[in-house]
Amino acid sequence: MDIAIIGAGNVGAALAKGWAKKGHNLYIGVRHPDDAKYAALKSQLGAQAKFVTPAEAAKAASVILLATPWGQTEQAVKSLGPVSGKIIIDATNPLKPDLSGLTHNGDTSAAETIQSWVPDAKVIKAFNTVGANIMEKPEVRGYKAMMYFCGNDSQARQTVKKLISDIGFEPVEAGDLKEARLLEPLAMLWIKSAYAFGMGRDFAFGLLKAS
Ligand SMILES: NC(=O)c1ccc[n+]([C@@H]2O[C@H](COP(=O)([O-])OP(=O)(O)OC[C@H]3O[C@@H](n4cnc5c(N)ncnc54)[C@H](OP(=O)(O)O)[C@@H]3O)[C@@H](O)[C@H]2O)c1
């Protein structure tokens, strides 16, 4: 699949490495594709990944991962150009600058806000509920970490489900995009557990099913 990755930070790089291993064609959309800071990632990803501008990446791909800080996300989305009919995977969390909580609470979500900016795209929330370190290897003591995802388009959900499996997570459907109102606070719980409740970053959520 042709995947655009907007933002090559912790999340963008972790998912790029996983999808490159699975043979996907990657278009890493960054504002300065020739910046020397991408040299290490370029050599890790090899010929399968092209470093281009966000608009070039979005044009080339049918699936676009948003992995930008929330405060930069509107600008990033508006720099993509036309995205009608494309799948946009929203991995962002609308964190307050001091990480004390979320800027969207209860009656909306970052994912729905993104959908309002690009009404003709198919926004799916995913990859927001664990740290990027877990995305590098989503397995804990032999068990797959789980990854909730939600969105309004059922075909797009199936495409993203496969991409979540490709990274190594157990994908777990969570309904329509408005359920991002649950997934974003779950990310906050992960962040608080890691940093405020003493757990550290080396843990993930898992699913225990009786049958
Ligand atoms: N880190 C985690 O463990 C984690 C886990 C789950 C979800 N998330 C969420 O995922 C998102 C990304 O987190 P991160 O830790 O990967 O962030 P990060 O390491 O700071 O990387 C952010 C990336 O976004 C790029 N960027 C910023 N503004 C942009 C714009 N207008 N257009 C295109 N690219 C732009 C940055 O490029 P420059 O280098 O050029 O500034 C950088 O490559 C955040 O919303 C975060 O809350 C993070």
GROMACS .gro file of N, CA and C in nm, residues 32-33 52 77 107 112 120 150 172 181 185 195:
model
   36
   32HIS      N    1   1.109   1.982   0.550
   32HIS     CA    2   1.242   2.002   0.490
   32HIS      C    3   1.302   1.863   0.460
   33PRO      N    4   1.260   1.802   0.349
   33PRO     CA    5   1.299   1.663   0.322
   33PRO      C    6   1.451   1.640   0.315
   52VAL      N    7   0.967   1.348   0.114
   52VAL     CA    8   0.911   1.449   0.025
   52VAL      C    9   0.836   1.552   0.110
   77VAL      N   10  -0.244   1.957   0.830
   77VAL     CA   11  -0.354   1.906   0.747
   77VAL      C   12  -0.381   2.001   0.631
  107ASP      N   13  -1.720   1.619   2.493
  107ASP     CA   14  -1.821   1.640   2.390
  107ASP      C   15  -1.762   1.660   2.250
  112GLU      N   16  -1.244   1.417   1.558
  112GLU     CA   17  -1.362   1.479   1.496
  112GLU      C   18  -1.330   1.620   1.445
  120ASP      N   19  -1.431   1.543   0.334
  120ASP     CA   20  -1.438   1.440   0.231
  120ASP      C   21  -1.333   1.329   0.248
  150CYS      N   22  -1.109   0.362   1.563
  150CYS     CA   23  -1.249   0.394   1.535
  150CYS      C   24  -1.257   0.490   1.417
  172VAL      N   25  -0.837  -0.362   1.773
  172VAL     CA   26  -0.965  -0.377   1.842
  172VAL      C   27  -1.058  -0.265   1.795
  181ARG      N   28  -1.357   1.014   2.148
  181ARG     CA   29  -1.375   1.083   2.278
  181ARG      C   30  -1.337   0.992   2.394
  185PRO      N   31  -0.881   1.018   2.594
  185PRO     CA   32  -0.854   1.008   2.739
  185PRO      C   33  -0.778   0.880   2.778
  195TYR      N   34   0.420   0.862   3.348
  195TYR     CA   35   0.499   0.974   3.404
  195TYR      C   36   0.458   1.016   3.544
   0.00000   0.00000   0.00000
